[in-house]
Coordinates of C-alpha atoms in Angstrom, one line a residue:
M1 CA -23.7 25.1 -88.2
R2 CA -21.4 23.8 -85.4
I3 CA -24.1 21.3 -83.3
W4 CA -24.6 19.7 -87.2
T5 CA -21.1 18.8 -87.4
T6 CA -21.1 17.5 -84.0
L7 CA -23.7 15.4 -84.4
A8 CA -22.5 13.9 -88.0
I9 CA -19.6 12.8 -86.5
I10 CA -20.9 11.4 -83.5
A11 CA -23.4 9.4 -85.4
G12 CA -20.8 8.4 -88.2
A13 CA -18.8 7.2 -85.0
I14 CA -22.0 5.1 -83.9
V15 CA -22.2 3.5 -87.8
A16 CA -18.7 2.8 -88.1
Q17 CA -18.7 0.9 -84.7
P18 CA -18.8 -3.0 -85.5
A19 CA -21.9 -5.0 -83.8
A20 CA -20.9 -6.7 -81.2
A21 CA -20.4 -10.1 -82.1
Q22 CA -22.9 -12.5 -79.9
N23 CA -21.2 -15.0 -78.1
V24 CA -21.9 -18.9 -78.3
D25 CA -23.7 -20.0 -76.3
A26 CA -25.0 -23.4 -74.5
T27 CA -28.4 -21.5 -73.5
K28 CA -28.8 -20.5 -77.3
P29 CA -28.5 -23.5 -79.3
E30 CA -28.8 -21.5 -82.3
T31 CA -25.5 -19.6 -81.7
V32 CA -23.8 -23.2 -81.8
V33 CA -25.8 -24.0 -85.4
A34 CA -24.4 -20.5 -86.7
A35 CA -20.6 -20.8 -85.3
L36 CA -20.4 -24.2 -86.9
R37 CA -22.1 -23.2 -90.2
D38 CA -19.8 -19.9 -90.1
A39 CA -17.0 -22.0 -90.0
G40 CA -18.1 -24.3 -93.3
Y41 CA -19.7 -26.9 -91.4
R42 CA -23.2 -28.5 -91.7
A43 CA -25.4 -28.0 -88.6
V44 CA -28.9 -29.2 -88.1
L45 CA -30.6 -28.7 -84.7
T46 CA -32.5 -30.9 -83.7
K47 CA -33.6 -32.9 -80.0
D48 CA -31.6 -35.8 -78.1
N49 CA -33.7 -39.1 -76.7
S50 CA -34.7 -36.8 -73.5
G51 CA -35.5 -33.6 -75.2
D52 CA -32.3 -31.6 -74.9
P53 CA -31.3 -30.0 -77.9
L54 CA -28.8 -31.9 -80.3
V55 CA -26.6 -30.6 -83.1
K56 CA -26.0 -33.1 -86.1
S57 CA -22.7 -32.0 -88.2
G58 CA -19.3 -33.4 -89.7
A59 CA -16.0 -33.6 -90.1
A60 CA -13.1 -35.4 -92.2
G61 CA -15.7 -37.3 -93.8
V62 CA -17.5 -38.4 -90.3
D63 CA -20.5 -37.3 -88.9
F64 CA -20.7 -36.4 -85.2
S65 CA -23.4 -34.9 -83.0
V66 CA -22.8 -31.7 -80.7
Y67 CA -24.8 -33.1 -77.6
F68 CA -25.9 -30.3 -74.7
Y69 CA -25.4 -31.0 -71.2
N70 CA -26.4 -29.4 -67.7
C71 CA -29.5 -28.2 -68.9
T72 CA -32.3 -27.2 -66.8
D73 CA -35.8 -28.5 -68.5
N74 CA -34.5 -28.7 -71.7
K75 CA -32.8 -25.9 -72.2
A76 CA -30.4 -23.3 -70.7
C77 CA -27.9 -25.5 -70.7
K78 CA -24.4 -24.9 -69.9
T79 CA -22.0 -27.1 -71.4
V80 CA -21.6 -29.2 -74.6
Q81 CA -20.0 -32.1 -76.2
F82 CA -18.6 -33.3 -79.5
H83 CA -19.3 -37.0 -80.0
A84 CA -18.5 -39.0 -83.3
G85 CA -18.7 -42.9 -83.1
F86 CA -17.5 -45.5 -85.5
V87 CA -18.6 -48.9 -86.3
K88 CA -14.9 -50.6 -86.5
K89 CA -14.2 -53.9 -85.0
G90 CA -10.9 -55.1 -83.8
V91 CA -10.1 -51.7 -82.0
T92 CA -8.1 -52.6 -79.0
L93 CA -8.2 -50.9 -75.8
D94 CA -4.5 -50.8 -76.2
T95 CA -4.7 -48.5 -79.0
I96 CA -7.3 -46.3 -77.5
N97 CA -5.1 -45.9 -74.5
K98 CA -2.1 -45.3 -76.1
W99 CA -3.9 -42.9 -78.3
N100 CA -5.7 -41.1 -75.1
A101 CA -2.1 -40.7 -73.7
T102 CA -0.6 -38.7 -76.1
H103 CA -4.5 -36.3 -76.6
R104 CA -4.9 -33.6 -74.1
F105 CA -8.2 -32.4 -75.0
A106 CA -10.2 -35.2 -76.1
R107 CA -10.9 -38.9 -75.3
G108 CA -11.4 -42.1 -77.1
Y109 CA -12.6 -45.3 -75.9
L110 CA -14.5 -48.4 -76.5
D111 CA -18.4 -48.7 -76.5
D112 CA -20.5 -51.4 -74.9
E113 CA -20.4 -53.0 -78.8
K114 CA -16.8 -52.8 -78.6
D115 CA -16.7 -50.0 -81.1
P116 CA -14.6 -46.8 -80.8
R117 CA -15.8 -43.5 -80.0
I118 CA -14.6 -39.9 -79.5
E119 CA -15.8 -37.1 -76.7
M120 CA -14.8 -33.5 -76.8
D121 CA -15.7 -31.4 -74.1
V122 CA -16.8 -27.4 -74.1
D123 CA -17.9 -25.5 -71.5
L124 CA -20.0 -22.6 -72.7
D125 CA -21.1 -21.7 -69.0
E126 CA -21.5 -17.9 -67.9
G127 CA -22.1 -16.4 -71.2
G128 CA -20.5 -19.0 -73.6
L129 CA -17.5 -18.5 -75.8
S130 CA -16.5 -16.0 -78.5
G131 CA -17.2 -16.9 -81.8
A132 CA -13.0 -17.0 -82.6
L133 CA -12.4 -18.5 -79.5
F134 CA -15.3 -21.5 -80.5
K135 CA -13.9 -21.8 -83.9
A136 CA -10.7 -22.5 -82.2
N137 CA -12.2 -25.5 -80.2
L138 CA -13.9 -26.8 -83.2
A139 CA -10.8 -26.5 -85.2
T140 CA -9.4 -28.6 -82.2
W141 CA -12.1 -30.9 -82.6
D142 CA -11.8 -31.3 -86.3
S143 CA -7.8 -32.1 -85.9
L144 CA -8.3 -34.6 -83.6
L145 CA -10.9 -36.2 -85.0
G146 CA -8.7 -36.8 -87.8
E147 CA -5.8 -38.1 -86.0
F148 CA -8.4 -40.4 -83.9
Q149 CA -9.8 -41.7 -87.3
K150 CA -5.7 -42.8 -88.6
A151 CA -5.4 -44.1 -84.6
I152 CA -8.3 -46.8 -85.3
D153 CA -7.3 -47.1 -89.1
F154 CA -10.4 -45.9 -90.2

């Protein structure tokens, strides 16, 4: 009888253990998609022009992309970059420079057509980030994206 009680306690302890949360890992683009969706964002996995993974999403009323970098043969990627572009003429380099000077985690610039862009890199190398830390980075991106829109009067 004592053995059955011990086995029942062990079995109960095993069942009670939470499943190990999967890290968000650039080698597994589906984990990026899942983390975005889990945070309430839409997320569609596709490929960029070179065949690397690409996730299309949106925040703050704006579409954005998650590009995958440092990939080997269009997989086994190590980093991602959140990117949003705006078709907005008249934004000056001075406006972009002032924004960059006061915001640490993302950078703005003007593209070849003088339209504003914003980017934020996230290192997912060496096993990625926990879901919670990825969501914290996503919240930072969302906030900075909104602040950038205000700065460029979009």
